[in-house]
Coordinates of C-alpha atoms and ligand atoms in Angstrom, one line a residue:
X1 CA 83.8 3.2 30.2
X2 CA 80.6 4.4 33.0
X3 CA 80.1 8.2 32.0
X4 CA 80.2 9.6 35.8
X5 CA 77.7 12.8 36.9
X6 CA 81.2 14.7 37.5
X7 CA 81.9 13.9 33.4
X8 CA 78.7 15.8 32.9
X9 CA 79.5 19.1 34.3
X10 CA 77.2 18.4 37.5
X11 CA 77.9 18.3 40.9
X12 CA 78.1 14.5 42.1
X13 CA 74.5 13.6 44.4
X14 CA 75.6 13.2 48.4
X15 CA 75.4 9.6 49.9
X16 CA 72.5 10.0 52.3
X17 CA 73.2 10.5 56.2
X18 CA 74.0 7.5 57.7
X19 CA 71.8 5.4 59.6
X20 CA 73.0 4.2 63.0
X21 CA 70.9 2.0 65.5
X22 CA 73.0 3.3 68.3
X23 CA 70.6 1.6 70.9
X24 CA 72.5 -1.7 69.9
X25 CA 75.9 -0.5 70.8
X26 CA 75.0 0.8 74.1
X27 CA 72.5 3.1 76.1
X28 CA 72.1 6.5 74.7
X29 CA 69.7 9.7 75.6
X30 CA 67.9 11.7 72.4
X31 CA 66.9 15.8 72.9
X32 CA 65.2 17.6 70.5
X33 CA 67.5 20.5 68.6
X34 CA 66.2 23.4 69.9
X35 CA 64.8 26.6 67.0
X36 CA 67.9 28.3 67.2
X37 CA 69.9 25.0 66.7
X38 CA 68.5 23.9 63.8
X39 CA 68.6 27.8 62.3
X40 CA 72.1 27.4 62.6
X41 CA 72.1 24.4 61.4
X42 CA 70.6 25.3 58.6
X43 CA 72.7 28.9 57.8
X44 CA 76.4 27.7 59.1
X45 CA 75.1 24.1 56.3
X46 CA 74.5 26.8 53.2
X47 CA 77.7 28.8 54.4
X48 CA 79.9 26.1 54.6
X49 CA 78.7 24.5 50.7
X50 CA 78.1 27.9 49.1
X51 CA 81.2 29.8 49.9
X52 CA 84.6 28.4 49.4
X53 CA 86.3 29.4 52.3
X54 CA 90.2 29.5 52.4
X55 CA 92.0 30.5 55.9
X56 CA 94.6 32.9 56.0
X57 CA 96.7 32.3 59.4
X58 CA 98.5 35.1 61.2
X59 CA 99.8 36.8 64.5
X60 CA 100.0 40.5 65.7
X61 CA 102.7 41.4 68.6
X62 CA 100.8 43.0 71.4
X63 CA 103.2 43.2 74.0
X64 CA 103.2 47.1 74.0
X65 CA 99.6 47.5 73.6
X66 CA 98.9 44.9 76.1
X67 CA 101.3 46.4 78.8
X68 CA 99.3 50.0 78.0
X69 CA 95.9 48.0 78.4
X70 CA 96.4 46.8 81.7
X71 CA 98.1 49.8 83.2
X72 CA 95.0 52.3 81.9
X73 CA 92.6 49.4 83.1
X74 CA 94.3 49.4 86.4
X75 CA 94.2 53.2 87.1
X76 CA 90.4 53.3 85.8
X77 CA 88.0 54.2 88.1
X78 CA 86.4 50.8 89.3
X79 CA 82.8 51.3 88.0
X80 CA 84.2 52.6 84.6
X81 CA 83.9 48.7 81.9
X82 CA 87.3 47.4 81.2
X83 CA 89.2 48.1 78.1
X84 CA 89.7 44.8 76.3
X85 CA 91.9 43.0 73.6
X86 CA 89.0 42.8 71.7
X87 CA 87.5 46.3 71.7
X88 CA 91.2 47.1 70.2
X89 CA 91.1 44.7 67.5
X90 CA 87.5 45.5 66.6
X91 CA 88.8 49.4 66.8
X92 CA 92.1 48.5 64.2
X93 CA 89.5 46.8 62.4
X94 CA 87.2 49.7 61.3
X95 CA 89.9 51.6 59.7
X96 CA 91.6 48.0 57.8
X97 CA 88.1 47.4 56.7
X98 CA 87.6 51.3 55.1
X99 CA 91.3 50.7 53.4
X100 CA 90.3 47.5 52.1
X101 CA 86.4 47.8 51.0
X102 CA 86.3 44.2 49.2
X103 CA 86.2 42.7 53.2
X104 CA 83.1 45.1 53.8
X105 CA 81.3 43.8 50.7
X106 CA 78.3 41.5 50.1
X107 CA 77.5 39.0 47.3
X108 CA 74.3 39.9 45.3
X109 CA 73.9 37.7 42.4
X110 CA 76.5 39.3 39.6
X111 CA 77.1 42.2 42.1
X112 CA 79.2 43.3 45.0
X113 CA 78.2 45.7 47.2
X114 CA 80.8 47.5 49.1
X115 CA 79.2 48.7 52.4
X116 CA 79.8 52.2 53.3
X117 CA 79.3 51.4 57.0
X118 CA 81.2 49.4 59.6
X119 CA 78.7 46.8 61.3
X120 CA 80.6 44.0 63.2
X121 CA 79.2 41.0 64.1
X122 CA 80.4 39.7 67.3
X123 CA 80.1 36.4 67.5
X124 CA 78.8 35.2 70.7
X125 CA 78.5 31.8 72.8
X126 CA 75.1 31.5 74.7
X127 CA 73.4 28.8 76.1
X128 CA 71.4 28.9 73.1
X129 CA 73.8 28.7 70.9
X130 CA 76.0 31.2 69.0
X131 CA 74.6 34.4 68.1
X132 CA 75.8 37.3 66.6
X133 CA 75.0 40.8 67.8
X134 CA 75.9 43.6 65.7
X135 CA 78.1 46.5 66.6
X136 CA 77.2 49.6 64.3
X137 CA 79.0 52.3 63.2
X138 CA 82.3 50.8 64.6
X139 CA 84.3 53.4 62.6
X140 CA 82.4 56.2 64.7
X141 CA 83.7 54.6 68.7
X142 CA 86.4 54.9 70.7
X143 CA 88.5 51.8 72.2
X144 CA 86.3 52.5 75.7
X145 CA 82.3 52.8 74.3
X146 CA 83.1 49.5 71.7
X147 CA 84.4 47.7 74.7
X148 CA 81.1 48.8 76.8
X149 CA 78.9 47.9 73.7
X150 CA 80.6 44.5 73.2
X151 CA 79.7 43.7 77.1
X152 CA 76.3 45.1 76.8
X153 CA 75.6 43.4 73.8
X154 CA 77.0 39.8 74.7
X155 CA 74.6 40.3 77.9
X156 CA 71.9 41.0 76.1
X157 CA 72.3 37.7 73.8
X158 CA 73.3 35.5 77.0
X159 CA 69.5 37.0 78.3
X160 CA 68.0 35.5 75.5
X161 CA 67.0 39.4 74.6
X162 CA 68.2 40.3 71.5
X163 CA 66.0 41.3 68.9
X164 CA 66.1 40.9 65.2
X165 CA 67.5 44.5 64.3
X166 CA 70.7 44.0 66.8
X167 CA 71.6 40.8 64.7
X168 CA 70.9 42.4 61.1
X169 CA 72.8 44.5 58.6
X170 CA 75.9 43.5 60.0
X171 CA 79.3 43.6 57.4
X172 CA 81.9 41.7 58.5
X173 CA 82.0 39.1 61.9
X174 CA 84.9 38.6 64.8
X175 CA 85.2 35.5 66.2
X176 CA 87.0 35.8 69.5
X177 CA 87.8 32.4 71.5
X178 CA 90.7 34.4 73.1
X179 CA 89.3 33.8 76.7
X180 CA 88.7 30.2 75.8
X181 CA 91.8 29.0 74.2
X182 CA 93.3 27.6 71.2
X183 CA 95.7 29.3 68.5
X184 CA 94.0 28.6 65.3
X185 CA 90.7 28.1 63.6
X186 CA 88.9 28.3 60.7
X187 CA 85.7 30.3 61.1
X188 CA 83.1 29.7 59.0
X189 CA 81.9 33.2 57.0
X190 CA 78.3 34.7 57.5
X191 CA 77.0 35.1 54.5
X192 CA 76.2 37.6 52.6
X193 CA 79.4 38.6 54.2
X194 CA 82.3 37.7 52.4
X195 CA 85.3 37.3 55.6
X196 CA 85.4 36.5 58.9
X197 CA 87.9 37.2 61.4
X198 CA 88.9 34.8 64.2
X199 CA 90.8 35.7 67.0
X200 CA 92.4 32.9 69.7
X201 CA 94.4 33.0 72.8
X202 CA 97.4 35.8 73.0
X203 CA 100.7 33.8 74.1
X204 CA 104.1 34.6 74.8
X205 CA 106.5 33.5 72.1
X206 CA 109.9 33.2 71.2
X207 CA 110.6 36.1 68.3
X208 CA 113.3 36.9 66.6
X209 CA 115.0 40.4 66.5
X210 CA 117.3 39.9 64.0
X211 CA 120.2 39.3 66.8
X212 CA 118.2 36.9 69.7
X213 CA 114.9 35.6 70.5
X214 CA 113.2 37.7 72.9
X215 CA 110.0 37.1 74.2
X216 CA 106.7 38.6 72.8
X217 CA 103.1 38.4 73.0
X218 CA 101.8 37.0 70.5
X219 CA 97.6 37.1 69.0
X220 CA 96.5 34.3 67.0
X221 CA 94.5 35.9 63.9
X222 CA 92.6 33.2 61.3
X223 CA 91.3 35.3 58.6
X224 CA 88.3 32.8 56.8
X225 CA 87.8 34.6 53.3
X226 CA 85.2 33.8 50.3
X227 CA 88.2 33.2 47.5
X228 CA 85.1 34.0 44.6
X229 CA 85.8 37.5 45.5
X230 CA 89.0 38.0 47.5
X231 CA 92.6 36.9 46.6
X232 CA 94.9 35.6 49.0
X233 CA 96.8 38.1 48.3
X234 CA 95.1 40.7 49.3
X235 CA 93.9 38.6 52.6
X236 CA 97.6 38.3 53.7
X237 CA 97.4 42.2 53.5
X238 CA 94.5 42.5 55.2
X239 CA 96.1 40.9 58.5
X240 CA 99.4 41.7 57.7
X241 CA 98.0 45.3 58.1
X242 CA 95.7 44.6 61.1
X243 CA 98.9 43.3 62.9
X244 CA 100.9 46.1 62.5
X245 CA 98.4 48.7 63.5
X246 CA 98.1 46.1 66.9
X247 CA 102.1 45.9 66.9
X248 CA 102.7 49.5 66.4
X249 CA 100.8 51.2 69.1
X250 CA 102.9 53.7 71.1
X251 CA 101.3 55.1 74.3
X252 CA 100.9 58.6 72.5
X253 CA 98.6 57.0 70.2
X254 CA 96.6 55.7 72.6
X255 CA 94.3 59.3 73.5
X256 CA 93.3 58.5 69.1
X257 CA 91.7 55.1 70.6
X258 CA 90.1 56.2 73.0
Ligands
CAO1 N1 94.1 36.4 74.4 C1 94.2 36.3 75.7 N2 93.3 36.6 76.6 C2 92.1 37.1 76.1 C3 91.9 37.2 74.7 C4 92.9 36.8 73.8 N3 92.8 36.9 72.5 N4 90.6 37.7 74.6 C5 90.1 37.8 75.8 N5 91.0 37.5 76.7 C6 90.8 37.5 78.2 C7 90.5 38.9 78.5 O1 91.6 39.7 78.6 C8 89.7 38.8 79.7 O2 90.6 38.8 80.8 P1 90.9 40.1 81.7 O3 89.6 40.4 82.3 O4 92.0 39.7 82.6 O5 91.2 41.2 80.7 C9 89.0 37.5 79.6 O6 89.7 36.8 78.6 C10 87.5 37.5 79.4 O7 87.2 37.8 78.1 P2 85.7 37.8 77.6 O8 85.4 36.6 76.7 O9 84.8 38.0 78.7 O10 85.6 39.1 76.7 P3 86.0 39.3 75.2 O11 85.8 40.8 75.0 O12 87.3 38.8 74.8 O13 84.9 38.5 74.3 C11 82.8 37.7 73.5 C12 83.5 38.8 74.3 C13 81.3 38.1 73.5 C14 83.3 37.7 72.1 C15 83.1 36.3 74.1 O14 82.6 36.4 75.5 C16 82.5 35.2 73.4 O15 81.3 34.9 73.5 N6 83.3 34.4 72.7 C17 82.9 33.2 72.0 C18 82.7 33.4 70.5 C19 82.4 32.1 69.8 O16 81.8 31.2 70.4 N7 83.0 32.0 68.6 C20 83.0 30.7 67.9 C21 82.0 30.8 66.9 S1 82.3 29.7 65.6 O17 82.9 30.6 64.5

């Protein structure tokens, strides 16, 4: 019997990357990878093998809060930035992330560090590339100056003009394809951060009430969680509690968002 590495206690080595003359099967066109490319290359690569990542799927009923969105949008002043689905999420956010401090954490060696402040990554396709921005003090905003950030900050990146401090010190990351499409992914954690939070494209579904289906809208959440240091346990609480604070907004509440 061949004693393998994996009988040893160590990590098998990687075949190497493939080697393809692709000119023989047809024509093809080469471009360098751009600096930010291959940084992210490089960071999502050590992400992706460091961190065992498990995805916890979910969905929040926004029919309510989406029917009080677009009627407070549609009376606002013009020049004033639209409230958006995002801005509310990132808003519920702040206060699941200060009930559940193991999401706002960081790895450090033998140590976790739970952050007592809410930075959130946005995550945020450019030309370049994806970048992530960060939105401080999250906790501090209403519904109406996150959703002006976000903009401001997502125009910023798509400049090319973000500088080093507005992409540090974040402590947790949204992912939001919601404009784009989809109604699932798995999004890859930024380390040191230990979760992610993806968001995809709110559709009306079926529900049932207990008597009859009845029509809801529905948004896709994909929770991506470091399982070293959270249980999914405690993940399915996390979104289970996100949704409801989405689900359960009555239009009184609303002046507390804004
Ligand atoms: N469901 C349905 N519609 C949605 C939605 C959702 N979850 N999220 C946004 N929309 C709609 C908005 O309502 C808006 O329409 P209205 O003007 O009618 O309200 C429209 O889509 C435009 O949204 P937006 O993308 O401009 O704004 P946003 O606040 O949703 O997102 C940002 C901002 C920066 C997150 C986004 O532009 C972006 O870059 N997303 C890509 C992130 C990415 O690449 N992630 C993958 C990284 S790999 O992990």
């Amino acid at each position: 019997m061949t004693t393998t590495e994996g009988d040893r206690g160590q990590l098998p080595s990687l075949e190497p990357w493939p080697r393809v003359d692709f000119e023989r099967f047809g024509p093809v066109e080469r471009t360098a990878l751009s600096r930010i490319r291959q940084r992210i290359i490089g960071r999502l690569t050590r992400n992706w093998v460091w961190i065992p990542h498990v995805t916890h799927h979910d969905r929040a009923d926004i029919t309510t809060l989406e029917r009080l969105r677009r009627s407070i949008n549609e009376r606002a002043d013009p020049s004033e930035p639209k409230l958006t689905v995002l801005a509310f999420l990132l808003s519920a956010l702040a206060v699941v992330l200060r009930e559940y401090p193991q999401f706002n954490a960081a790895l450090d060696g033998n140590q976790l560090v739970l952050r007592r402040y809410y930075h959130i990554g946005i995550a945020t396709d450019t030309r370049a590339g994806l970048l992530v921005p960060v939105l401080r003090d999250v906790d501090r905003r209403g519904v109406r100056e996150i959703a002006t950030e976000v903009t401001a900050l997502a125009e910023t990146a798509r400049q090319g003009k973000l500088t080093p401090t507005q992409m540090a010190g974040g402590t947790f990351t949204v992912s939001s394809l919601g404009a784009l499409g989809g109604f699932a992914f798995t999004p890859i954690i930024n380390a040191p951060e230990v979760a992610i939070l993806g968001v995809t494209r709110a559709e009306i579904a079926p529900v049932w009430n207990g008597s009859e289906f009845v029509p809801r809208l529905m948004l896709p959440l994909s929770l991506s969680y470091d399982h070293r240091v959270i249980d999914g346990a405690d993940a399915a609480r996390f979104v289970t509690r996100i949704a409801a604070l989405l689900s359960d907004v009555l239009p009184s509440d609303l002046d507390s968002y804004l």
